[in-house]
mmCIF file with all atom_site columns, C-alpha atoms in Angstrom:
data_model
loop_
_atom_site.group_PDB
_atom_site.id
_atom_site.type_symbol
_atom_site.label_atom_id
_atom_site.label_alt_id
_atom_site.label_comp_id
_atom_site.label_asym_id
_atom_site.label_entity_id
_atom_site.label_seq_id
_atom_site.pdbx_PDB_ins_code
_atom_site.Cartn_x
_atom_site.Cartn_y
_atom_site.Cartn_z
_atom_site.occupancy
_atom_site.B_iso_or_equiv
_atom_site.pdbx_formal_charge
_atom_site.auth_seq_id
_atom_site.auth_comp_id
_atom_site.auth_asym_id
_atom_site.auth_atom_id
_atom_site.pdbx_PDB_model_num
ATOM 1   C CA . GLN A 1 1   ? 18.619 59.211 0.591   1.00 0.00 ? 1   GLN A CA 1
ATOM 2   C CA . VAL A 1 2   ? 16.636 56.875 -1.674  1.00 0.00 ? 2   VAL A CA 1
ATOM 3   C CA . GLN A 1 3   ? 15.687 53.392 -0.509  1.00 0.00 ? 3   GLN A CA 1
ATOM 4   C CA . LEU A 1 4   ? 13.836 50.458 -2.019  1.00 0.00 ? 4   LEU A CA 1
ATOM 5   C CA . VAL A 1 5   ? 12.235 48.192 0.550   1.00 0.00 ? 5   VAL A CA 1
ATOM 6   C CA . GLU A 1 6   ? 10.752 44.828 -0.396  1.00 0.00 ? 6   GLU A CA 1
ATOM 7   C CA . SER A 1 7   ? 8.191  42.912 1.606   1.00 0.00 ? 7   SER A CA 1
ATOM 8   C CA . GLY A 1 8   ? 5.870  39.948 1.195   1.00 0.00 ? 8   GLY A CA 1
ATOM 9   C CA . GLY A 1 9   ? 8.263  37.054 0.880   1.00 0.00 ? 9   GLY A CA 1
ATOM 10  C CA . GLY A 1 10  ? 7.882  33.841 2.826   1.00 0.00 ? 10  GLY A CA 1
ATOM 11  C CA . LEU A 1 11  ? 7.310  30.103 2.720   1.00 0.00 ? 11  LEU A CA 1
ATOM 12  C CA . VAL A 1 12  ? 4.497  28.710 0.587   1.00 0.00 ? 12  VAL A CA 1
ATOM 13  C CA . GLN A 1 13  ? 3.517  25.313 -0.742  1.00 0.00 ? 13  GLN A CA 1
ATOM 14  C CA . ALA A 1 14  ? 3.733  24.527 -4.440  1.00 0.00 ? 14  ALA A CA 1
ATOM 15  C CA . GLY A 1 15  ? 0.671  25.859 -6.222  1.00 0.00 ? 15  GLY A CA 1
ATOM 16  C CA . GLY A 1 16  ? 0.259  28.681 -3.751  1.00 0.00 ? 16  GLY A CA 1
ATOM 17  C CA . SER A 1 17  ? 0.527  32.452 -4.172  1.00 0.00 ? 17  SER A CA 1
ATOM 18  C CA . LEU A 1 18  ? 2.514  35.342 -2.775  1.00 0.00 ? 18  LEU A CA 1
ATOM 19  C CA . ARG A 1 19  ? 2.466  39.068 -3.432  1.00 0.00 ? 19  ARG A CA 1
ATOM 20  C CA . LEU A 1 20  ? 5.701  41.011 -3.176  1.00 0.00 ? 20  LEU A CA 1
ATOM 21  C CA . SER A 1 21  ? 5.814  44.771 -2.689  1.00 0.00 ? 21  SER A CA 1
ATOM 22  C CA . CYS A 1 22  ? 8.624  47.224 -3.351  1.00 0.00 ? 22  CYS A CA 1
ATOM 23  C CA . ALA A 1 23  ? 8.276  50.703 -1.907  1.00 0.00 ? 23  ALA A CA 1
ATOM 24  C CA . ALA A 1 24  ? 10.643 53.446 -3.020  1.00 0.00 ? 24  ALA A CA 1
ATOM 25  C CA . SER A 1 25  ? 11.162 56.218 -0.497  1.00 0.00 ? 25  SER A CA 1
ATOM 26  C CA . GLY A 1 26  ? 13.292 59.300 -0.077  1.00 0.00 ? 26  GLY A CA 1
ATOM 27  C CA . SER A 1 27  ? 13.911 62.341 -2.233  1.00 0.00 ? 27  SER A CA 1
ATOM 28  C CA . ILE A 1 28  ? 12.667 61.075 -5.586  1.00 0.00 ? 28  ILE A CA 1
ATOM 29  C CA . PHE A 1 29  ? 11.896 63.246 -8.582  1.00 0.00 ? 29  PHE A CA 1
ATOM 30  C CA . SER A 1 30  ? 10.663 60.484 -10.870 1.00 0.00 ? 30  SER A CA 1
ATOM 31  C CA . ILE A 1 31  ? 10.861 56.730 -11.311 1.00 0.00 ? 31  ILE A CA 1
ATOM 32  C CA . ASN A 1 32  ? 11.467 55.244 -14.718 1.00 0.00 ? 32  ASN A CA 1
ATOM 33  C CA . ALA A 1 33  ? 11.347 51.451 -15.041 1.00 0.00 ? 33  ALA A CA 1
ATOM 34  C CA . MET A 1 34  ? 10.948 49.094 -12.112 1.00 0.00 ? 34  MET A CA 1
ATOM 35  C CA . ASP A 1 35  ? 11.942 45.435 -12.167 1.00 0.00 ? 35  ASP A CA 1
ATOM 36  C CA . TRP A 1 36  ? 11.934 42.279 -10.134 1.00 0.00 ? 36  TRP A CA 1
ATOM 37  C CA . TYR A 1 37  ? 14.977 40.034 -10.246 1.00 0.00 ? 37  TYR A CA 1
ATOM 38  C CA . ARG A 1 38  ? 15.659 36.795 -8.430  1.00 0.00 ? 38  ARG A CA 1
ATOM 39  C CA . GLN A 1 39  ? 18.727 34.816 -7.476  1.00 0.00 ? 39  GLN A CA 1
ATOM 40  C CA . ALA A 1 40  ? 18.652 31.194 -6.476  1.00 0.00 ? 40  ALA A CA 1
ATOM 41  C CA . PRO A 1 41  ? 21.598 29.568 -4.608  1.00 0.00 ? 41  PRO A CA 1
ATOM 42  C CA . GLY A 1 42  ? 24.474 28.910 -6.972  1.00 0.00 ? 42  GLY A CA 1
ATOM 43  C CA . LYS A 1 43  ? 22.798 30.723 -9.863  1.00 0.00 ? 43  LYS A CA 1
ATOM 44  C CA . GLN A 1 44  ? 23.113 34.120 -11.460 1.00 0.00 ? 44  GLN A CA 1
ATOM 45  C CA . ARG A 1 45  ? 20.617 36.857 -10.756 1.00 0.00 ? 45  ARG A CA 1
ATOM 46  C CA . GLU A 1 46  ? 17.929 36.855 -13.442 1.00 0.00 ? 46  GLU A CA 1
ATOM 47  C CA . LEU A 1 47  ? 15.287 39.302 -14.560 1.00 0.00 ? 47  LEU A CA 1
ATOM 48  C CA . VAL A 1 48  ? 11.789 38.101 -13.685 1.00 0.00 ? 48  VAL A CA 1
ATOM 49  C CA . ALA A 1 49  ? 9.546  41.000 -14.652 1.00 0.00 ? 49  ALA A CA 1
ATOM 50  C CA . HIS A 1 50  ? 9.843  44.576 -15.887 1.00 0.00 ? 50  HIS A CA 1
ATOM 51  C CA . ILE A 1 51  ? 7.415  47.486 -15.965 1.00 0.00 ? 51  ILE A CA 1
ATOM 52  C CA . THR A 1 52  ? 7.882  50.893 -17.529 1.00 0.00 ? 52  THR A CA 1
ATOM 53  C CA . SER A 1 53  ? 6.565  54.158 -16.123 1.00 0.00 ? 53  SER A CA 1
ATOM 54  C CA . SER A 1 54  ? 3.634  53.911 -18.557 1.00 0.00 ? 54  SER A CA 1
ATOM 55  C CA . GLY A 1 55  ? 2.802  50.368 -17.513 1.00 0.00 ? 55  GLY A CA 1
ATOM 56  C CA . ARG A 1 56  ? 4.277  48.269 -20.308 1.00 0.00 ? 56  ARG A CA 1
ATOM 57  C CA . THR A 1 57  ? 5.423  44.899 -19.001 1.00 0.00 ? 57  THR A CA 1
ATOM 58  C CA . ASN A 1 58  ? 7.816  42.113 -19.913 1.00 0.00 ? 58  ASN A CA 1
ATOM 59  C CA . TYR A 1 59  ? 8.357  38.741 -18.249 1.00 0.00 ? 59  TYR A CA 1
ATOM 60  C CA . ALA A 1 60  ? 10.846 35.929 -18.177 1.00 0.00 ? 60  ALA A CA 1
ATOM 61  C CA . ASP A 1 61  ? 9.540  32.948 -20.137 1.00 0.00 ? 61  ASP A CA 1
ATOM 62  C CA . SER A 1 62  ? 9.540  30.831 -16.978 1.00 0.00 ? 62  SER A CA 1
ATOM 63  C CA . VAL A 1 63  ? 6.939  33.029 -15.236 1.00 0.00 ? 63  VAL A CA 1
ATOM 64  C CA . VAL A 1 64  ? 4.652  34.049 -18.118 1.00 0.00 ? 64  VAL A CA 1
ATOM 65  C CA . GLY A 1 65  ? 1.036  33.381 -17.189 1.00 0.00 ? 65  GLY A CA 1
ATOM 66  C CA . ARG A 1 66  ? 1.863  32.912 -13.503 1.00 0.00 ? 66  ARG A CA 1
ATOM 67  C CA . PHE A 1 67  ? 3.403  36.224 -12.358 1.00 0.00 ? 67  PHE A CA 1
ATOM 68  C CA . THR A 1 68  ? 2.034  39.729 -12.804 1.00 0.00 ? 68  THR A CA 1
ATOM 69  C CA . ILE A 1 69  ? 3.994  42.927 -12.228 1.00 0.00 ? 69  ILE A CA 1
ATOM 70  C CA . SER A 1 70  ? 2.171  46.170 -11.492 1.00 0.00 ? 70  SER A CA 1
ATOM 71  C CA . ARG A 1 71  ? 2.919  49.551 -9.999  1.00 0.00 ? 71  ARG A CA 1
ATOM 72  C CA . ASP A 1 72  ? 1.229  52.416 -8.212  1.00 0.00 ? 72  ASP A CA 1
ATOM 73  C CA . ASN A 1 73  ? 3.014  55.553 -9.343  1.00 0.00 ? 73  ASN A CA 1
ATOM 74  C CA . ALA A 1 74  ? 1.305  57.682 -6.684  1.00 0.00 ? 74  ALA A CA 1
ATOM 75  C CA . LYS A 1 75  ? 2.819  55.455 -3.994  1.00 0.00 ? 75  LYS A CA 1
ATOM 76  C CA . ASN A 1 76  ? 6.166  54.846 -5.751  1.00 0.00 ? 76  ASN A CA 1
ATOM 77  C CA . THR A 1 77  ? 5.480  51.149 -5.269  1.00 0.00 ? 77  THR A CA 1
ATOM 78  C CA . ALA A 1 78  ? 5.792  48.098 -7.488  1.00 0.00 ? 78  ALA A CA 1
ATOM 79  C CA . TYR A 1 79  ? 4.165  44.733 -6.897  1.00 0.00 ? 79  TYR A CA 1
ATOM 80  C CA . LEU A 1 80  ? 4.763  41.191 -8.060  1.00 0.00 ? 80  LEU A CA 1
ATOM 81  C CA . GLN A 1 81  ? 1.790  38.862 -7.814  1.00 0.00 ? 81  GLN A CA 1
ATOM 82  C CA . MET A 1 82  ? 3.056  35.294 -7.987  1.00 0.00 ? 82  MET A CA 1
ATOM 83  C CA . ASN A 1 83  ? 0.550  32.493 -8.571  1.00 0.00 ? 83  ASN A CA 1
ATOM 84  C CA . SER A 1 84  ? 0.937  28.765 -9.184  1.00 0.00 ? 84  SER A CA 1
ATOM 85  C CA . LEU A 1 85  ? 4.304  28.854 -7.490  1.00 0.00 ? 85  LEU A CA 1
ATOM 86  C CA . LYS A 1 86  ? 6.768  26.055 -8.147  1.00 0.00 ? 86  LYS A CA 1
ATOM 87  C CA . PRO A 1 87  ? 9.765  24.847 -6.107  1.00 0.00 ? 87  PRO A CA 1
ATOM 88  C CA . GLU A 1 88  ? 12.032 26.229 -8.826  1.00 0.00 ? 88  GLU A CA 1
ATOM 89  C CA . ASP A 1 89  ? 10.717 29.723 -8.031  1.00 0.00 ? 89  ASP A CA 1
ATOM 90  C CA . THR A 1 90  ? 12.596 29.531 -4.731  1.00 0.00 ? 90  THR A CA 1
ATOM 91  C CA . ALA A 1 91  ? 15.060 32.417 -4.623  1.00 0.00 ? 91  ALA A CA 1
ATOM 92  C CA . VAL A 1 92  ? 15.836 35.782 -3.101  1.00 0.00 ? 92  VAL A CA 1
ATOM 93  C CA . TYR A 1 93  ? 13.748 38.328 -4.976  1.00 0.00 ? 93  TYR A CA 1
ATOM 94  C CA . TYR A 1 94  ? 15.183 41.799 -5.507  1.00 0.00 ? 94  TYR A CA 1
ATOM 95  C CA . CYS A 1 95  ? 13.460 44.986 -6.529  1.00 0.00 ? 95  CYS A CA 1
ATOM 96  C CA . HIS A 1 96  ? 15.294 47.317 -8.877  1.00 0.00 ? 96  HIS A CA 1
ATOM 97  C CA . ALA A 1 97  ? 14.443 50.807 -10.100 1.00 0.00 ? 97  ALA A CA 1
ATOM 98  C CA . ASN A 1 98  ? 15.935 53.388 -12.399 1.00 0.00 ? 98  ASN A CA 1
ATOM 99  C CA . LEU A 1 99  ? 15.027 56.743 -10.995 1.00 0.00 ? 99  LEU A CA 1
ATOM 100 C CA . ILE A 1 100 ? 15.950 60.418 -10.857 1.00 0.00 ? 100 ILE A CA 1
ATOM 101 C CA . PRO A 1 101 ? 16.454 61.728 -7.314  1.00 0.00 ? 101 PRO A CA 1
ATOM 102 C CA . ASP A 1 102 ? 15.431 65.256 -6.353  1.00 0.00 ? 102 ASP A CA 1
ATOM 103 C CA . SER A 1 103 ? 19.070 66.280 -6.729  1.00 0.00 ? 103 SER A CA 1
ATOM 104 C CA . GLY A 1 104 ? 18.707 65.339 -10.431 1.00 0.00 ? 104 GLY A CA 1
ATOM 105 C CA . PRO A 1 105 ? 19.043 65.298 -13.390 1.00 0.00 ? 105 PRO A CA 1
ATOM 106 C CA . LEU A 1 106 ? 20.783 61.961 -13.878 1.00 0.00 ? 106 LEU A CA 1
ATOM 107 C CA . LEU A 1 107 ? 19.133 58.554 -13.815 1.00 0.00 ? 107 LEU A CA 1
ATOM 108 C CA . TYR A 1 108 ? 20.455 56.213 -11.127 1.00 0.00 ? 108 TYR A CA 1
ATOM 109 C CA . SER A 1 109 ? 20.041 52.495 -10.498 1.00 0.00 ? 109 SER A CA 1
ATOM 110 C CA . TYR A 1 110 ? 18.820 51.370 -7.084  1.00 0.00 ? 110 TYR A CA 1
ATOM 111 C CA . TRP A 1 111 ? 18.358 47.923 -5.546  1.00 0.00 ? 111 TRP A CA 1
ATOM 112 C CA . GLY A 1 112 ? 16.383 46.672 -2.609  1.00 0.00 ? 112 GLY A CA 1
ATOM 113 C CA . GLN A 1 113 ? 17.830 44.369 0.023   1.00 0.00 ? 113 GLN A CA 1
ATOM 114 C CA . GLY A 1 114 ? 15.948 41.318 -1.212  1.00 0.00 ? 114 GLY A CA 1
ATOM 115 C CA . THR A 1 115 ? 13.207 39.138 0.198   1.00 0.00 ? 115 THR A CA 1
ATOM 116 C CA . GLN A 1 116 ? 13.317 35.339 0.445   1.00 0.00 ? 116 GLN A CA 1
ATOM 117 C CA . VAL A 1 117 ? 10.672 33.271 -1.341  1.00 0.00 ? 117 VAL A CA 1
ATOM 118 C CA . THR A 1 118 ? 10.676 29.564 -0.585  1.00 0.00 ? 118 THR A CA 1
ATOM 119 C CA . VAL A 1 119 ? 8.300  27.172 -2.318  1.00 0.00 ? 119 VAL A CA 1
ATOM 120 C CA . SER A 1 120 ? 8.021  23.706 -0.817  1.00 0.00 ? 120 SER A CA 1
ATOM 121 C CA . SER A 1 121 ? 7.057  20.661 -2.859  1.00 0.00 ? 121 SER A CA 1
#
């Protein structure tokens, strides 16, 4: 059974920082790309940041220069460092991973349960 568990969300004032973590656990053979998405009330879920297994990254225009995605392949964990937070960053943040479980060989898509980030003005 594969699980993605996020942590690190919370309430922060505008201009502050938070660091989200996403730990993948269970019978995993390999993890391909990992992503962070977010969904604000009344809005569609959007891609925030993406990182490949080799460390290449991509970001939504709205977070470039403020957010940094990273991963520790040995720990099957991805991180999202969020600096200079704005009220419009308020959302539930979801971790996503494409991975091959030990049962293999197909690639499957997994989601975490989400963590709330609230930025006050």
